[in-house]
């Protein structure tokens, strides 16, 4: 009886260490440093290193648009608005200025806190490198990508370039 009890405990411990719900899950682990990093150069920016402080991703009610809004610790902000052209799967390239079938325009906005200047995209793109289901959170997706965007002020007095990437930003599915 004692041997049977010990055998049950051994099997239970063995299963706890090797029998996991994730055994069949082939999704890659989460990145240890999610967020956005970028360099903004030109206009009133001089090789400015933008590192996110906080972000918010919102999707259109029918899932055909996505707005990625990111602020850094100095109060500067970047908005990447992505329309529905091509969807959001890995490898999709979103061209600045593209108008989709619902008349949504893909664009980027850079808002500098000091001095207070806004730059609006004139060319460039966002490439989605990954858009997948979160491996541990139900109803959450993770998106990663790269971008290279030229932007100018409304009066065309200042032009700047935003180059960088975002890694594993979470959003509601």
PDB file of N, CA, C and O in Angstrom, residues 46-111:
ATOM      1  N   UNK A  46      17.288  66.074 -33.696  1.00  0.00           N
ATOM      2  CA  UNK A  46      18.667  65.844 -34.097  1.00  0.00           C
ATOM      3  C   UNK A  46      19.085  64.459 -33.604  1.00  0.00           C
ATOM      4  O   UNK A  46      19.543  64.310 -32.471  1.00  0.00           O
ATOM      5  N   UNK A  47      18.934  63.435 -34.447  1.00  0.00           N
ATOM      6  CA  UNK A  47      19.231  62.044 -34.069  1.00  0.00           C
ATOM      7  C   UNK A  47      18.621  61.704 -32.704  1.00  0.00           C
ATOM      8  O   UNK A  47      19.268  61.153 -31.827  1.00  0.00           O
ATOM      9  N   UNK A  48      17.367  62.045 -32.544  1.00  0.00           N
ATOM     10  CA  UNK A  48      16.660  61.821 -31.291  1.00  0.00           C
ATOM     11  C   UNK A  48      16.315  60.340 -31.147  1.00  0.00           C
ATOM     12  O   UNK A  48      15.706  59.743 -32.031  1.00  0.00           O
ATOM     13  N   UNK A  49      16.710  59.749 -30.016  1.00  0.00           N
ATOM     14  CA  UNK A  49      16.402  58.354 -29.729  1.00  0.00           C
ATOM     15  C   UNK A  49      15.079  58.278 -28.977  1.00  0.00           C
ATOM     16  O   UNK A  49      15.002  58.653 -27.807  1.00  0.00           O
ATOM     17  N   UNK A  50      14.052  57.805 -29.683  1.00  0.00           N
ATOM     18  CA  UNK A  50      12.716  57.663 -29.116  1.00  0.00           C
ATOM     19  C   UNK A  50      12.602  56.265 -28.522  1.00  0.00           C
ATOM     20  O   UNK A  50      12.768  55.276 -29.223  1.00  0.00           O
ATOM     21  N   UNK A  51      12.360  56.180 -27.225  1.00  0.00           N
ATOM     22  CA  UNK A  51      12.122  54.908 -26.559  1.00  0.00           C
ATOM     23  C   UNK A  51      10.805  55.041 -25.820  1.00  0.00           C
ATOM     24  O   UNK A  51      10.622  55.972 -25.041  1.00  0.00           O
ATOM     25  N   UNK A  52       9.894  54.122 -26.073  1.00  0.00           N
ATOM     26  CA  UNK A  52       8.548  54.264 -25.548  1.00  0.00           C
ATOM     27  C   UNK A  52       8.484  54.299 -24.036  1.00  0.00           C
ATOM     28  O   UNK A  52       9.282  53.700 -23.345  1.00  0.00           O
ATOM     29  N   UNK A  53       7.501  55.049 -23.570  1.00  0.00           N
ATOM     30  CA  UNK A  53       7.171  55.071 -22.160  1.00  0.00           C
ATOM     31  C   UNK A  53       5.853  54.355 -21.937  1.00  0.00           C
ATOM     32  O   UNK A  53       5.682  53.610 -20.987  1.00  0.00           O
ATOM     33  N   UNK A  54       4.914  54.556 -22.864  1.00  0.00           N
ATOM     34  CA  UNK A  54       3.615  53.913 -22.804  1.00  0.00           C
ATOM     35  C   UNK A  54       3.024  53.834 -24.201  1.00  0.00           C
ATOM     36  O   UNK A  54       3.414  54.598 -25.086  1.00  0.00           O
ATOM     37  N   UNK A  55       2.101  52.905 -24.402  1.00  0.00           N
ATOM     38  CA  UNK A  55       1.462  52.794 -25.713  1.00  0.00           C
ATOM     39  C   UNK A  55       0.027  52.316 -25.574  1.00  0.00           C
ATOM     40  O   UNK A  55      -0.369  51.768 -24.548  1.00  0.00           O
ATOM     41  N   UNK A  56      -0.745  52.554 -26.631  1.00  0.00           N
ATOM     42  CA  UNK A  56      -2.123  52.084 -26.714  1.00  0.00           C
ATOM     43  C   UNK A  56      -2.391  51.714 -28.164  1.00  0.00           C
ATOM     44  O   UNK A  56      -2.095  52.496 -29.071  1.00  0.00           O
ATOM     45  N   UNK A  57      -2.925  50.524 -28.373  1.00  0.00           N
ATOM     46  CA  UNK A  57      -3.317  50.102 -29.711  1.00  0.00           C
ATOM     47  C   UNK A  57      -4.827  49.953 -29.710  1.00  0.00           C
ATOM     48  O   UNK A  57      -5.393  49.315 -28.831  1.00  0.00           O
ATOM     49  N   UNK A  58      -5.460  50.566 -30.701  1.00  0.00           N
ATOM     50  CA  UNK A  58      -6.896  50.396 -30.840  1.00  0.00           C
ATOM     51  C   UNK A  58      -7.204  49.918 -32.251  1.00  0.00           C
ATOM     52  O   UNK A  58      -6.541  50.314 -33.205  1.00  0.00           O
ATOM     53  N   UNK A  59      -8.195  49.040 -32.347  1.00  0.00           N
ATOM     54  CA  UNK A  59      -8.623  48.500 -33.629  1.00  0.00           C
ATOM     55  C   UNK A  59      -9.986  49.058 -33.963  1.00  0.00           C
ATOM     56  O   UNK A  59     -10.792  49.336 -33.077  1.00  0.00           O
ATOM     57  N   UNK A  60     -10.249  49.206 -35.275  1.00  0.00           N
ATOM     58  CA  UNK A  60     -11.574  49.618 -35.709  1.00  0.00           C
ATOM     59  C   UNK A  60     -12.599  48.579 -35.303  1.00  0.00           C
ATOM     60  O   UNK A  60     -12.263  47.414 -35.076  1.00  0.00           O
ATOM     61  N   UNK A  61     -13.845  48.969 -35.212  1.00  0.00           N
ATOM     62  CA  UNK A  61     -14.892  48.058 -34.740  1.00  0.00           C
ATOM     63  C   UNK A  61     -15.032  46.831 -35.632  1.00  0.00           C
ATOM     64  O   UNK A  61     -15.423  45.777 -35.168  1.00  0.00           O
ATOM     65  N   UNK A  62     -14.703  46.941 -36.894  1.00  0.00           N
ATOM     66  CA  UNK A  62     -14.791  45.778 -37.777  1.00  0.00           C
ATOM     67  C   UNK A  62     -13.420  45.157 -38.039  1.00  0.00           C
ATOM     68  O   UNK A  62     -13.281  44.307 -38.906  1.00  0.00           O
ATOM     69  N   UNK A  63     -12.399  45.595 -37.283  1.00  0.00           N
ATOM     70  CA  UNK A  63     -11.068  44.994 -37.380  1.00  0.00           C
ATOM     71  C   UNK A  63     -10.294  45.353 -38.623  1.00  0.00           C
ATOM     72  O   UNK A  63      -9.267  44.754 -38.906  1.00  0.00           O
ATOM     73  N   UNK A  64     -10.743  46.373 -39.366  1.00  0.00           N
ATOM     74  CA  UNK A  64     -10.037  46.684 -40.603  1.00  0.00           C
ATOM     75  C   UNK A  64      -9.098  47.883 -40.488  1.00  0.00           C
ATOM     76  O   UNK A  64      -8.508  48.296 -41.488  1.00  0.00           O
ATOM     77  N   UNK A  65      -8.932  48.440 -39.304  1.00  0.00           N
ATOM     78  CA  UNK A  65      -7.941  49.495 -39.079  1.00  0.00           C
ATOM     79  C   UNK A  65      -7.257  49.251 -37.743  1.00  0.00           C
ATOM     80  O   UNK A  65      -7.776  48.547 -36.881  1.00  0.00           O
ATOM     81  N   UNK A  66      -6.088  49.860 -37.588  1.00  0.00           N
ATOM     82  CA  UNK A  66      -5.352  49.762 -36.330  1.00  0.00           C
ATOM     83  C   UNK A  66      -4.605  51.073 -36.116  1.00  0.00           C
ATOM     84  O   UNK A  66      -3.970  51.585 -37.029  1.00  0.00           O
ATOM     85  N   UNK A  67      -4.695  51.593 -34.899  1.00  0.00           N
ATOM     86  CA  UNK A  67      -3.963  52.802 -34.534  1.00  0.00           C
ATOM     87  C   UNK A  67      -3.012  52.457 -33.400  1.00  0.00           C
ATOM     88  O   UNK A  67      -3.432  51.994 -32.346  1.00  0.00           O
ATOM     89  N   UNK A  68      -1.717  52.672 -33.644  1.00  0.00           N
ATOM     90  CA  UNK A  68      -0.685  52.425 -32.637  1.00  0.00           C
ATOM     91  C   UNK A  68      -0.222  53.791 -32.149  1.00  0.00           C
ATOM     92  O   UNK A  68       0.349  54.570 -32.917  1.00  0.00           O
ATOM     93  N   UNK A  69      -0.497  54.106 -30.892  1.00  0.00           N
ATOM     94  CA  UNK A  69      -0.158  55.403 -30.304  1.00  0.00           C
ATOM     95  C   UNK A  69       0.871  55.182 -29.211  1.00  0.00           C
ATOM     96  O   UNK A  69       0.613  54.448 -28.257  1.00  0.00           O
ATOM     97  N   UNK A  70       2.018  55.846 -29.359  1.00  0.00           N
ATOM     98  CA  UNK A  70       3.132  55.614 -28.439  1.00  0.00           C
ATOM     99  C   UNK A  70       3.677  56.959 -27.963  1.00  0.00           C
ATOM    100  O   UNK A  70       3.857  57.878 -28.765  1.00  0.00           O
ATOM    101  N   UNK A  71       3.935  57.059 -26.670  1.00  0.00           N
ATOM    102  CA  UNK A  71       4.532  58.262 -26.097  1.00  0.00           C
ATOM    103  C   UNK A  71       5.819  57.885 -25.389  1.00  0.00           C
ATOM    104  O   UNK A  71       5.930  56.809 -24.808  1.00  0.00           O
ATOM    105  N   UNK A  72       6.798  58.790 -25.455  1.00  0.00           N
ATOM    106  CA  UNK A  72       8.032  58.535 -24.711  1.00  0.00           C
ATOM    107  C   UNK A  72       8.018  59.323 -23.412  1.00  0.00           C
ATOM    108  O   UNK A  72       7.085  60.079 -23.132  1.00  0.00           O
ATOM    109  N   UNK A  73       9.037  59.146 -22.613  1.00  0.00           N
ATOM    110  CA  UNK A  73       9.082  59.768 -21.288  1.00  0.00           C
ATOM    111  C   UNK A  73       9.259  61.284 -21.348  1.00  0.00           C
ATOM    112  O   UNK A  73       9.036  61.963 -20.356  1.00  0.00           O
ATOM    113  N   UNK A  74       9.623  61.833 -22.514  1.00  0.00           N
ATOM    114  CA  UNK A  74       9.759  63.287 -22.670  1.00  0.00           C
ATOM    115  C   UNK A  74       8.483  63.931 -23.180  1.00  0.00           C
ATOM    116  O   UNK A  74       8.440  65.141 -23.397  1.00  0.00           O
ATOM    117  N   UNK A  75       7.442  63.111 -23.429  1.00  0.00           N
ATOM    118  CA  UNK A  75       6.173  63.653 -23.903  1.00  0.00           C
ATOM    119  C   UNK A  75       6.028  63.682 -25.414  1.00  0.00           C
ATOM    120  O   UNK A  75       4.999  64.113 -25.923  1.00  0.00           O
ATOM    121  N   UNK A  76       7.044  63.239 -26.142  1.00  0.00           N
ATOM    122  CA  UNK A  76       6.919  63.145 -27.600  1.00  0.00           C
ATOM    123  C   UNK A  76       6.017  61.965 -27.927  1.00  0.00           C
ATOM    124  O   UNK A  76       5.981  60.978 -27.186  1.00  0.00           O
ATOM    125  N   UNK A  77       5.292  62.057 -29.057  1.00  0.00           N
ATOM    126  CA  UNK A  77       4.335  61.019 -29.410  1.00  0.00           C
ATOM    127  C   UNK A  77       4.476  60.617 -30.869  1.00  0.00           C
ATOM    128  O   UNK A  77       4.797  61.448 -31.715  1.00  0.00           O
ATOM    129  N   UNK A  78       4.202  59.342 -31.132  1.00  0.00           N
ATOM    130  CA  UNK A  78       4.154  58.813 -32.494  1.00  0.00           C
ATOM    131  C   UNK A  78       2.835  58.069 -32.642  1.00  0.00           C
ATOM    132  O   UNK A  78       2.462  57.290 -31.775  1.00  0.00           O
ATOM    133  N   UNK A  79       2.131  58.335 -33.741  1.00  0.00           N
ATOM    134  CA  UNK A  79       0.921  57.601 -34.085  1.00  0.00           C
ATOM    135  C   UNK A  79       1.142  56.951 -35.441  1.00  0.00           C
ATOM    136  O   UNK A  79       1.556  57.619 -36.392  1.00  0.00           O
ATOM    137  N   UNK A  80       0.886  55.663 -35.509  1.00  0.00           N
ATOM    138  CA  UNK A  80       0.917  54.924 -36.775  1.00  0.00           C
ATOM    139  C   UNK A  80      -0.509  54.434 -37.005  1.00  0.00           C
ATOM    140  O   UNK A  80      -1.003  53.584 -36.268  1.00  0.00           O
ATOM    141  N   UNK A  81      -1.192  55.007 -38.007  1.00  0.00           N
ATOM    142  CA  UNK A  81      -2.547  54.578 -38.327  1.00  0.00           C
ATOM    143  C   UNK A  81      -2.470  53.687 -39.557  1.00  0.00           C
ATOM    144  O   UNK A  81      -1.998  54.113 -40.617  1.00  0.00           O
ATOM    145  N   UNK A  82      -2.925  52.446 -39.411  1.00  0.00           N
ATOM    146  CA  UNK A  82      -2.832  51.455 -40.476  1.00  0.00           C
ATOM    147  C   UNK A  82      -4.222  51.110 -40.984  1.00  0.00           C
ATOM    148  O   UNK A  82      -5.083  50.694 -40.203  1.00  0.00           O
ATOM    149  N   UNK A  83      -4.442  51.272 -42.292  1.00  0.00           N
ATOM    150  CA  UNK A  83      -5.751  50.944 -42.858  1.00  0.00           C
ATOM    151  C   UNK A  83      -5.840  49.453 -43.155  1.00  0.00           C
ATOM    152  O   UNK A  83      -4.940  48.689 -42.835  1.00  0.00           O
ATOM    153  N   UNK A  84      -6.935  49.041 -43.783  1.00  0.00           N
ATOM    154  CA  UNK A  84      -7.196  47.625 -43.990  1.00  0.00           C
ATOM    155  C   UNK A  84      -6.524  46.987 -45.187  1.00  0.00           C
ATOM    156  O   UNK A  84      -6.588  45.766 -45.351  1.00  0.00           O
ATOM    157  N   UNK A  85      -5.855  47.750 -46.037  1.00  0.00           N
ATOM    158  CA  UNK A  85      -5.227  47.182 -47.224  1.00  0.00           C
ATOM    159  C   UNK A  85      -4.257  46.073 -46.852  1.00  0.00           C
ATOM    160  O   UNK A  85      -3.320  46.298 -46.091  1.00  0.00           O
ATOM    161  N   UNK A  86      -4.485  44.878 -47.351  1.00  0.00           N
ATOM    162  CA  UNK A  86      -3.586  43.749 -47.128  1.00  0.00           C
ATOM    163  C   UNK A  86      -3.714  43.069 -45.784  1.00  0.00           C
ATOM    164  O   UNK A  86      -3.017  42.094 -45.517  1.00  0.00           O
ATOM    165  N   UNK A  87      -4.568  43.570 -44.890  1.00  0.00           N
ATOM    166  CA  UNK A  87      -4.718  42.968 -43.567  1.00  0.00           C
ATOM    167  C   UNK A  87      -3.551  43.310 -42.651  1.00  0.00           C
ATOM    168  O   UNK A  87      -2.847  44.297 -42.858  1.00  0.00           O
ATOM    169  N   UNK A  88      -3.328  42.462 -41.659  1.00  0.00           N
ATOM    170  CA  UNK A  88      -2.303  42.724 -40.648  1.00  0.00           C
ATOM    171  C   UNK A  88      -1.396  41.531 -40.396  1.00  0.00           C
ATOM    172  O   UNK A  88      -0.714  41.463 -39.384  1.00  0.00           O
ATOM    173  N   UNK A  89      -1.366  40.584 -41.308  1.00  0.00           N
ATOM    174  CA  UNK A  89      -0.548  39.390 -41.091  1.00  0.00           C
ATOM    175  C   UNK A  89       0.932  39.673 -41.338  1.00  0.00           C
ATOM    176  O   UNK A  89       1.307  40.702 -41.912  1.00  0.00           O
ATOM    177  N   UNK A  90       1.781  38.747 -40.903  1.00  0.00           N
ATOM    178  CA  UNK A  90       3.231  38.877 -41.060  1.00  0.00           C
ATOM    179  C   UNK A  90       3.583  39.104 -42.515  1.00  0.00           C
ATOM    180  O   UNK A  90       3.058  38.440 -43.405  1.00  0.00           O
ATOM    181  N   UNK A  91       4.470  40.069 -42.749  1.00  0.00           N
ATOM    182  CA  UNK A  91       4.925  40.374 -44.104  1.00  0.00           C
ATOM    183  C   UNK A  91       4.126  41.459 -44.800  1.00  0.00           C
ATOM    184  O   UNK A  91       4.523  41.930 -45.869  1.00  0.00           O
ATOM    185  N   UNK A  92       3.020  41.900 -44.220  1.00  0.00           N
ATOM    186  CA  UNK A  92       2.203  42.942 -44.840  1.00  0.00           C
ATOM    187  C   UNK A  92       2.933  44.275 -44.764  1.00  0.00           C
ATOM    188  O   UNK A  92       3.433  44.662 -43.715  1.00  0.00           O
ATOM    189  N   UNK A  93       2.968  44.987 -45.885  1.00  0.00           N
ATOM    190  CA  UNK A  93       3.586  46.308 -45.950  1.00  0.00           C
ATOM    191  C   UNK A  93       2.471  47.341 -46.073  1.00  0.00           C
ATOM    192  O   UNK A  93       1.629  47.264 -46.969  1.00  0.00           O
ATOM    193  N   UNK A  94       2.464  48.302 -45.178  1.00  0.00           N
ATOM    194  CA  UNK A  94       1.482  49.383 -45.170  1.00  0.00           C
ATOM    195  C   UNK A  94       2.164  50.653 -45.671  1.00  0.00           C
ATOM    196  O   UNK A  94       3.043  51.197 -45.001  1.00  0.00           O
ATOM    197  N   UNK A  95       1.775  51.114 -46.859  1.00  0.00           N
ATOM    198  CA  UNK A  95       2.371  52.310 -47.470  1.00  0.00           C
ATOM    199  C   UNK A  95       1.694  53.573 -46.954  1.00  0.00           C
ATOM    200  O   UNK A  95       0.461  53.657 -46.941  1.00  0.00           O
ATOM    201  N   UNK A  96       2.483  54.574 -46.564  1.00  0.00           N
ATOM    202  CA  UNK A  96       1.929  55.853 -46.141  1.00  0.00           C
ATOM    203  C   UNK A  96       1.155  56.448 -47.321  1.00  0.00           C
ATOM    204  O   UNK A  96       1.614  56.432 -48.459  1.00  0.00           O
ATOM    205  N   UNK A  97      -0.041  56.956 -47.032  1.00  0.00           N
ATOM    206  CA  UNK A  97      -0.867  57.576 -48.062  1.00  0.00           C
ATOM    207  C   UNK A  97      -1.801  56.620 -48.781  1.00  0.00           C
ATOM    208  O   UNK A  97      -2.649  57.059 -49.563  1.00  0.00           O
ATOM    209  N   UNK A  98      -1.670  55.305 -48.540  1.00  0.00           N
ATOM    210  CA  UNK A  98      -2.556  54.344 -49.188  1.00  0.00           C
ATOM    211  C   UNK A  98      -3.987  54.533 -48.686  1.00  0.00           C
ATOM    212  O   UNK A  98      -4.213  54.677 -47.489  1.00  0.00           O
ATOM    213  N   UNK A  99      -4.940  54.516 -49.607  1.00  0.00           N
ATOM    214  CA  UNK A  99      -6.354  54.639 -49.265  1.00  0.00           C
ATOM    215  C   UNK A  99      -7.008  53.288 -49.517  1.00  0.00           C
ATOM    216  O   UNK A  99      -6.936  52.759 -50.625  1.00  0.00           O
ATOM    217  N   UNK A 100      -7.655  52.724 -48.480  1.00  0.00           N
ATOM    218  CA  UNK A 100      -8.290  51.418 -48.646  1.00  0.00           C
ATOM    219  C   UNK A 100      -9.715  51.566 -49.190  1.00  0.00           C
ATOM    220  O   UNK A 100     -10.192  52.689 -49.451  1.00  0.00           O
ATOM    221  N   UNK A 101     -10.409  50.453 -49.335  1.00  0.00           N
ATOM    222  CA  UNK A 101     -11.756  50.455 -49.923  1.00  0.00           C
ATOM    223  C   UNK A 101     -12.791  51.181 -49.058  1.00  0.00           C
ATOM    224  O   UNK A 101     -13.862  51.538 -49.535  1.00  0.00           O
ATOM    225  N   UNK A 102     -12.474  51.415 -47.786  1.00  0.00           N
ATOM    226  CA  UNK A 102     -13.360  52.166 -46.890  1.00  0.00           C
ATOM    227  C   UNK A 102     -12.930  53.625 -46.743  1.00  0.00           C
ATOM    228  O   UNK A 102     -13.404  54.332 -45.857  1.00  0.00           O
ATOM    229  N   UNK A 103     -11.986  54.062 -47.584  1.00  0.00           N
ATOM    230  CA  UNK A 103     -11.447  55.428 -47.595  1.00  0.00           C
ATOM    231  C   UNK A 103     -10.619  55.795 -46.367  1.00  0.00           C
ATOM    232  O   UNK A 103     -10.446  56.969 -46.045  1.00  0.00           O
ATOM    233  N   UNK A 104     -10.078  54.781 -45.654  1.00  0.00           N
ATOM    234  CA  UNK A 104      -9.141  55.047 -44.565  1.00  0.00           C
ATOM    235  C   UNK A 104      -7.744  55.195 -45.160  1.00  0.00           C
ATOM    236  O   UNK A 104      -7.351  54.426 -46.033  1.00  0.00           O
ATOM    237  N   UNK A 105      -6.989  56.166 -44.673  1.00  0.00           N
ATOM    238  CA  UNK A 105      -5.653  56.460 -45.196  1.00  0.00           C
ATOM    239  C   UNK A 105      -4.593  56.043 -44.176  1.00  0.00           C
ATOM    240  O   UNK A 105      -4.633  56.476 -43.021  1.00  0.00           O
ATOM    241  N   UNK A 106      -3.633  55.208 -44.606  1.00  0.00           N
ATOM    242  CA  UNK A 106      -2.504  54.857 -43.738  1.00  0.00           C
ATOM    243  C   UNK A 106      -1.614  56.088 -43.603  1.00  0.00           C
ATOM    244  O   UNK A 106      -1.260  56.724 -44.608  1.00  0.00           O
ATOM    245  N   UNK A 107      -1.261  56.440 -42.358  1.00  0.00           N
ATOM    246  CA  UNK A 107      -0.432  57.620 -42.131  1.00  0.00           C
ATOM    247  C   UNK A 107       0.307  57.533 -40.798  1.00  0.00           C
ATOM    248  O   UNK A 107      -0.011  56.700 -39.954  1.00  0.00           O
ATOM    249  N   UNK A 108       1.271  58.397 -40.651  1.00  0.00           N
ATOM    250  CA  UNK A 108       2.008  58.517 -39.400  1.00  0.00           C
ATOM    251  C   UNK A 108       2.040  59.962 -38.956  1.00  0.00           C
ATOM    252  O   UNK A 108       2.048  60.876 -39.789  1.00  0.00           O
ATOM    253  N   UNK A 109       2.024  60.178 -37.661  1.00  0.00           N
ATOM    254  CA  UNK A 109       2.118  61.525 -37.092  1.00  0.00           C
ATOM    255  C   UNK A 109       3.171  61.491 -35.991  1.00  0.00           C
ATOM    256  O   UNK A 109       3.174  60.589 -35.152  1.00  0.00           O
ATOM    257  N   UNK A 110       4.051  62.471 -36.001  1.00  0.00           N
ATOM    258  CA  UNK A 110       5.057  62.640 -34.945  1.00  0.00           C
ATOM    259  C   UNK A 110       4.740  63.960 -34.258  1.00  0.00           C
ATOM    260  O   UNK A 110       4.671  65.003 -34.922  1.00  0.00           O
ATOM    261  N   UNK A 111       4.540  63.925 -32.956  1.00  0.00           N
ATOM    262  CA  UNK A 111       4.238  65.141 -32.194  1.00  0.00           C
ATOM    263  C   UNK A 111       5.384  65.397 -31.221  1.00  0.00           C
ATOM    264  O   UNK A 111       5.594  64.630 -30.289  1.00  0.00           O
TER     265      UNK A 111
END
